[in-house]
XYZ file of N, CA and C in Angstrom:
423
model
N 0.914 -1.185 0.010
C -0.037 0.022 0.048
C 0.817 1.199 -0.009
N 0.506 2.182 -0.764
C 1.285 3.495 -0.884
C 0.172 4.548 -0.278
N 0.702 5.394 0.593
C 0.031 6.393 1.176
C 0.817 7.694 1.041
N 0.119 8.815 0.600
C 0.828 10.086 0.540
C -0.063 11.139 1.299
N 0.510 11.692 2.370
C -0.253 12.641 3.122
C 0.374 14.018 3.167
N -0.365 15.027 3.137
C 0.116 16.424 3.301
C -0.143 16.940 4.763
N 0.886 17.107 5.468
C 0.892 17.624 6.885
C 1.400 18.993 7.061
N 1.330 19.862 6.128
C 1.782 21.181 6.269
C 0.877 22.089 5.446
N 0.958 23.361 5.601
C 0.111 24.339 4.988
C 0.725 25.484 4.181
N 2.110 25.341 4.055
C 2.794 26.347 3.366
C 2.645 26.157 1.837
N 2.548 25.009 1.332
C 2.437 24.777 -0.223
C 1.339 23.772 -0.487
N 0.641 23.945 -1.458
C -0.391 22.928 -1.797
C 0.476 21.734 -2.469
N 0.034 20.538 -2.179
C 0.665 19.337 -2.613
C -0.340 18.418 -3.260
N -0.154 17.951 -4.431
C -1.156 17.021 -5.159
C -0.666 15.690 -4.773
N -1.384 15.164 -3.667
C -1.032 13.815 -3.179
C -1.359 12.687 -4.149
N -2.286 12.812 -5.020
C -2.511 11.858 -5.998
C -1.363 11.673 -7.000
N -0.794 12.862 -7.368
C 0.313 12.916 -8.353
C 1.530 12.173 -7.688
N 1.681 12.448 -6.455
C 2.932 11.895 -5.648
C 2.785 10.424 -5.346
N 1.469 9.997 -5.169
C 1.189 8.574 -4.956
C 1.522 7.871 -6.369
N 1.288 8.411 -7.462
C 1.630 7.723 -8.833
C 3.062 7.658 -8.979
N 3.753 8.727 -8.625
C 5.202 8.850 -8.858
C 5.921 7.834 -7.819
N 5.310 7.763 -6.611
C 5.933 6.767 -5.584
C 5.744 5.457 -6.000
N 4.604 5.053 -6.645
C 4.359 3.778 -7.297
C 5.495 3.356 -8.218
N 5.875 4.284 -9.125
C 6.771 4.143 -10.158
C 8.245 3.905 -9.387
N 8.449 4.750 -8.476
C 9.792 4.666 -7.792
C 9.916 3.369 -7.013
N 8.827 2.807 -6.448
C 8.906 1.612 -5.780
C 9.003 0.458 -6.697
N 8.439 0.582 -7.940
C 8.581 -0.439 -8.957
C 10.037 -0.529 -9.513
N 10.664 0.643 -9.534
C 12.033 0.808 -10.042
C 13.098 0.393 -8.983
N 12.847 0.564 -7.758
C 13.742 0.267 -6.665
C 13.600 -1.198 -6.228
N 14.518 -1.673 -5.458
C 14.481 -3.093 -5.092
C 13.571 -3.132 -3.783
N 12.343 -2.863 -3.901
C 11.370 -2.815 -2.823
C 10.601 -4.112 -2.614
N 10.717 -5.055 -3.497
C 10.070 -6.377 -3.270
C 8.624 -6.370 -3.033
N 7.928 -5.331 -3.751
C 6.430 -5.292 -3.684
C 5.954 -4.650 -2.292
N 6.842 -3.964 -1.561
C 6.444 -3.338 -0.344
C 5.844 -1.968 -0.604
N 5.032 -1.498 0.219
C 4.533 -0.153 0.247
C 5.303 0.809 0.897
N 4.907 1.945 0.992
C 5.452 3.059 1.788
C 4.592 4.244 1.984
N 4.837 4.967 3.077
C 4.017 6.183 3.285
C 4.989 7.447 3.079
N 4.499 8.430 2.350
C 5.233 9.651 2.083
C 4.470 10.692 2.730
N 5.108 11.445 3.679
C 4.535 12.670 4.330
C 5.149 14.013 4.074
N 4.406 14.859 3.674
C 4.907 16.266 3.405
C 4.771 17.112 4.564
N 5.855 17.611 5.098
C 5.798 18.438 6.304
C 6.379 19.739 6.365
N 6.322 20.572 7.375
C 6.946 21.866 7.451
C 8.389 21.664 7.881
N 9.179 22.769 7.769
C 10.526 22.816 8.351
C 10.499 22.522 9.768
N 9.646 23.173 10.515
C 9.542 22.943 11.965
C 9.328 21.389 12.280
N 8.405 20.822 11.666
C 8.132 19.432 11.964
C 9.411 18.508 11.634
N 10.031 18.783 10.493
C 11.170 17.887 10.160
C 12.374 18.141 11.095
N 12.468 19.410 11.472
C 13.449 19.765 12.477
C 13.289 19.054 13.779
N 12.119 18.982 14.288
C 11.766 18.272 15.471
C 12.012 16.720 15.332
N 11.639 16.231 14.206
C 11.881 14.709 13.903
C 13.331 14.494 13.935
N 14.159 15.316 13.222
C 15.535 15.251 13.053
C 16.313 15.255 14.386
N 15.773 16.194 15.321
C 16.350 16.258 16.590
C 16.032 15.081 17.414
N 14.826 14.622 17.421
C 14.307 13.567 18.270
C 15.049 12.175 17.811
N 15.119 11.890 16.589
C 15.547 10.649 16.099
C 17.054 10.600 15.657
N 17.580 11.720 15.384
C 19.012 11.697 14.879
C 19.876 12.550 15.691
N 19.259 13.322 16.727
C 20.025 14.144 17.488
C 20.703 15.424 16.857
N 20.104 15.808 15.664
C 20.596 16.947 14.961
C 19.504 17.906 14.977
N 19.820 19.019 15.594
C 18.791 20.115 15.719
C 18.739 21.123 14.438
N 18.685 20.540 13.315
C 18.695 21.257 12.046
C 17.609 20.755 11.217
N 17.337 21.639 10.276
C 16.181 21.330 9.199
C 16.991 20.472 8.118
N 16.377 19.474 7.746
C 16.852 18.544 6.657
C 15.802 18.382 5.644
N 16.101 17.815 4.436
C 15.283 17.721 3.409
C 14.275 16.589 3.477
N 14.927 15.417 3.857
C 14.128 14.074 3.798
C 14.661 13.173 4.939
N 13.727 12.517 5.577
C 14.008 11.564 6.632
C 13.304 10.284 6.264
N 13.972 9.139 6.504
C 13.312 7.866 6.308
C 13.250 7.081 7.513
N 12.089 6.416 7.930
C 11.880 5.638 9.071
C 11.487 4.237 8.652
N 12.308 3.294 8.812
C 12.002 1.974 8.358
C 10.835 1.361 9.362
N 10.001 0.516 8.800
C 8.822 -0.002 9.462
C 9.342 -1.041 10.405
N 10.128 -1.931 10.080
C 10.522 -2.971 11.092
C 9.342 -3.761 11.468
N 8.538 -4.182 10.499
C 7.239 -4.951 10.878
C 7.528 -6.378 11.275
N 6.674 -6.694 12.380
C 6.671 -8.125 12.835
C 5.805 -8.953 11.968
N 5.800 -10.262 12.262
C 4.980 -11.130 11.371
C 3.385 -10.752 11.399
N 2.913 -10.421 12.562
C 1.591 -10.057 12.654
C 1.223 -8.781 11.769
N 2.146 -7.812 11.872
C 1.846 -6.520 11.047
C 2.013 -6.786 9.592
N 2.767 -7.749 9.208
C 3.037 -8.014 7.716
C 1.674 -8.540 7.033
N 0.819 -9.086 7.970
C -0.487 -9.642 7.371
C -1.274 -8.594 6.759
N -1.200 -7.380 7.177
C -1.852 -6.256 6.596
C -1.287 -5.697 5.369
N -0.017 -6.237 4.941
C 0.649 -5.814 3.787
C 2.016 -5.319 4.162
N 2.965 -5.620 3.355
C 4.352 -5.244 3.626
C 4.588 -3.850 3.343
N 5.271 -3.153 4.409
C 5.562 -1.799 4.064
C 7.079 -1.484 4.453
N 7.700 -0.658 3.749
C 9.106 -0.326 3.996
C 9.188 0.580 5.148
N 8.225 1.515 5.233
C 8.258 2.456 6.270
C 7.739 3.828 5.804
N 8.371 5.004 6.365
C 7.865 6.207 6.148
C 8.938 7.175 5.582
N 8.680 7.965 4.505
C 9.529 8.988 4.003
C 8.910 10.274 4.397
N 9.652 11.275 5.040
C 9.163 12.456 5.383
C 9.911 13.558 4.732
N 9.321 14.493 4.070
C 9.836 15.596 3.263
C 9.468 16.845 3.735
N 10.373 17.741 3.938
C 10.147 19.153 4.234
C 9.918 19.866 2.929
N 8.662 20.344 2.604
C 8.468 20.962 1.380
C 9.104 22.377 1.296
N 9.300 23.058 2.416
C 10.016 24.295 2.446
C 11.544 24.029 2.071
N 12.095 23.110 2.627
C 13.515 22.759 2.325
C 13.639 22.336 0.890
N 12.656 21.515 0.287
C 12.672 21.116 -0.961
C 12.641 22.231 -1.899
N 11.848 23.263 -1.672
C 11.653 24.493 -2.439
C 12.978 25.208 -2.440
N 13.635 25.340 -1.330
C 14.961 26.047 -1.216
C 15.878 25.262 -2.122
N 16.031 24.090 -1.952
C 17.026 23.311 -2.721
C 16.734 23.237 -4.239
N 15.489 23.221 -4.621
C 15.142 23.340 -6.030
C 15.713 24.667 -6.634
N 15.372 25.760 -5.895
C 15.863 27.054 -6.386
C 17.467 27.099 -6.419
N 18.059 26.535 -5.357
C 19.616 26.537 -5.270
C 20.210 25.719 -6.453
N 19.527 24.570 -6.878
C 20.115 23.701 -7.886
C 19.452 23.941 -9.283
N 18.636 24.985 -9.396
C 17.918 25.372 -10.612
C 17.174 24.215 -11.172
N 16.402 23.583 -10.246
C 15.423 22.439 -10.578
C 14.027 22.969 -10.308
N 13.102 22.277 -10.952
C 11.774 22.593 -10.649
C 11.385 21.933 -9.225
N 10.445 22.519 -8.505
C 10.011 21.869 -7.353
C 9.708 20.430 -7.403
N 8.932 20.105 -8.558
C 8.434 18.791 -8.704
C 9.639 17.825 -8.837
N 10.732 18.330 -9.591
C 11.805 17.382 -9.825
C 12.563 17.121 -8.476
N 12.703 18.272 -7.635
C 13.389 18.073 -6.325
C 12.591 17.123 -5.453
N 11.231 17.120 -5.351
C 10.468 16.296 -4.566
C 10.556 14.930 -5.105
N 10.514 14.673 -6.416
C 10.660 13.297 -7.008
C 12.065 12.701 -6.557
N 13.096 13.472 -6.613
C 14.431 13.044 -6.153
C 14.353 12.709 -4.647
N 13.752 13.506 -3.878
C 13.674 13.225 -2.490
C 12.926 11.998 -2.071
N 11.849 11.785 -2.802
C 11.022 10.542 -2.604
C 11.814 9.412 -2.978
N 12.542 9.338 -4.144
C 13.491 8.198 -4.553
C 14.623 8.019 -3.554
N 15.132 9.074 -3.074
C 16.213 8.957 -2.078
C 15.672 8.369 -0.843
N 14.586 8.711 -0.353
C 14.053 8.212 0.825
C 13.680 6.751 0.694
N 13.133 6.375 -0.536
C 12.771 5.007 -0.732
C 14.031 4.130 -0.748
N 15.159 4.529 -1.241
C 16.378 3.841 -1.297
C 16.830 3.581 0.043
N 16.796 4.547 0.883
C 17.160 4.388 2.355
C 16.425 3.254 2.959
N 15.051 3.238 2.720
C 14.154 2.234 3.171
C 14.394 0.974 2.717
N 15.004 0.796 1.504
C 15.468 -0.457 0.868
C 16.748 -0.948 1.412
N 17.392 -0.166 2.347
C 18.586 -0.553 3.064
C 19.949 0.094 2.545
N 19.866 1.037 1.753
C 20.982 1.720 1.269
C 21.307 2.783 2.147
N 22.711 3.098 2.271
C 23.215 4.215 3.114
C 24.436 4.833 2.406
N 24.197 5.975 1.884
C 25.281 6.641 1.144
C 26.451 7.138 1.977
N 26.193 7.149 3.298
C 27.368 7.515 4.126
C 28.330 6.375 4.444
N 27.921 5.089 4.159
C 28.753 3.968 4.395
C 28.964 3.010 3.396
N 28.398 3.246 2.180
C 28.387 2.119 1.130
C 29.256 2.469 -0.093
N 30.235 3.426 0.050
C 31.141 3.618 -0.916
C 30.607 4.006 -2.262
N 29.544 4.658 -2.352
C 28.937 5.344 -3.597
C 27.916 4.338 -4.115
N 27.634 3.159 -3.512
C 26.615 2.214 -4.190
C 25.325 2.844 -4.362
N 24.812 3.622 -3.307
C 23.456 4.145 -3.250
C 23.466 5.369 -4.302
N 24.355 6.112 -4.366
C 24.485 7.237 -5.256
C 24.454 6.678 -6.684
N 25.200 5.665 -7.019
C 25.105 5.079 -8.357
C 23.751 4.645 -8.764
N 23.219 3.831 -7.788
C 21.859 3.315 -8.126
C 20.852 4.395 -8.278
N 21.016 5.479 -7.402
C 20.001 6.574 -7.426
C 20.091 7.281 -8.799
N 21.285 7.587 -9.335
C 21.394 8.197 -10.592
C 20.878 7.331 -11.712
N 21.117 6.054 -11.582
C 20.489 5.183 -12.697
C 18.942 5.201 -12.661
N 18.439 5.185 -11.381
C 16.987 5.161 -11.369
C 16.413 6.509 -11.659
N 17.020 7.629 -11.455
C 16.638 8.903 -11.861
C 16.440 9.058 -13.368
N 17.425 8.403 -14.038
C 17.425 8.438 -15.460
C 16.223 7.563 -15.979
N 16.012 6.456 -15.311
C 15.004 5.537 -15.753
C 13.516 6.044 -15.371
N 13.475 6.913 -14.383
C 12.182 7.517 -14.019
C 12.002 8.873 -14.650
N 13.068 9.427 -15.391
C 12.908 10.657 -16.088
C 12.975 11.857 -15.182
N 13.809 11.758 -14.044
C 14.030 12.836 -13.149
C 15.382 13.271 -13.028
């Protein structure tokens, strides 16, 4: 199951559009048929999450929270976890990199999904980055 929710009021988000894109990203990534939840939040909300779960009191663009489902929970459908995106940070980064907001959000969704698939660009000697670039080309982002 794929769920996309908008939990901020700064920018309108087309959740149906992002649900379709997330489906494509999951099909391209090694997700093994699992679902995901994507949540769009404010800078304040992502800063609080980053502080609580990573001990970093700064705004970030995307956070991934693996589901770690037990056997009972898997009966309802396999899910990788949650991808949380700050739309304000995404807008700033899009402007900095001369990208459209939609391209930046698509890249962040893909990045978060890859983290939920077990990739870690901080420790894998470029494996995640290479895969992400390949999948960006395949997805047209």
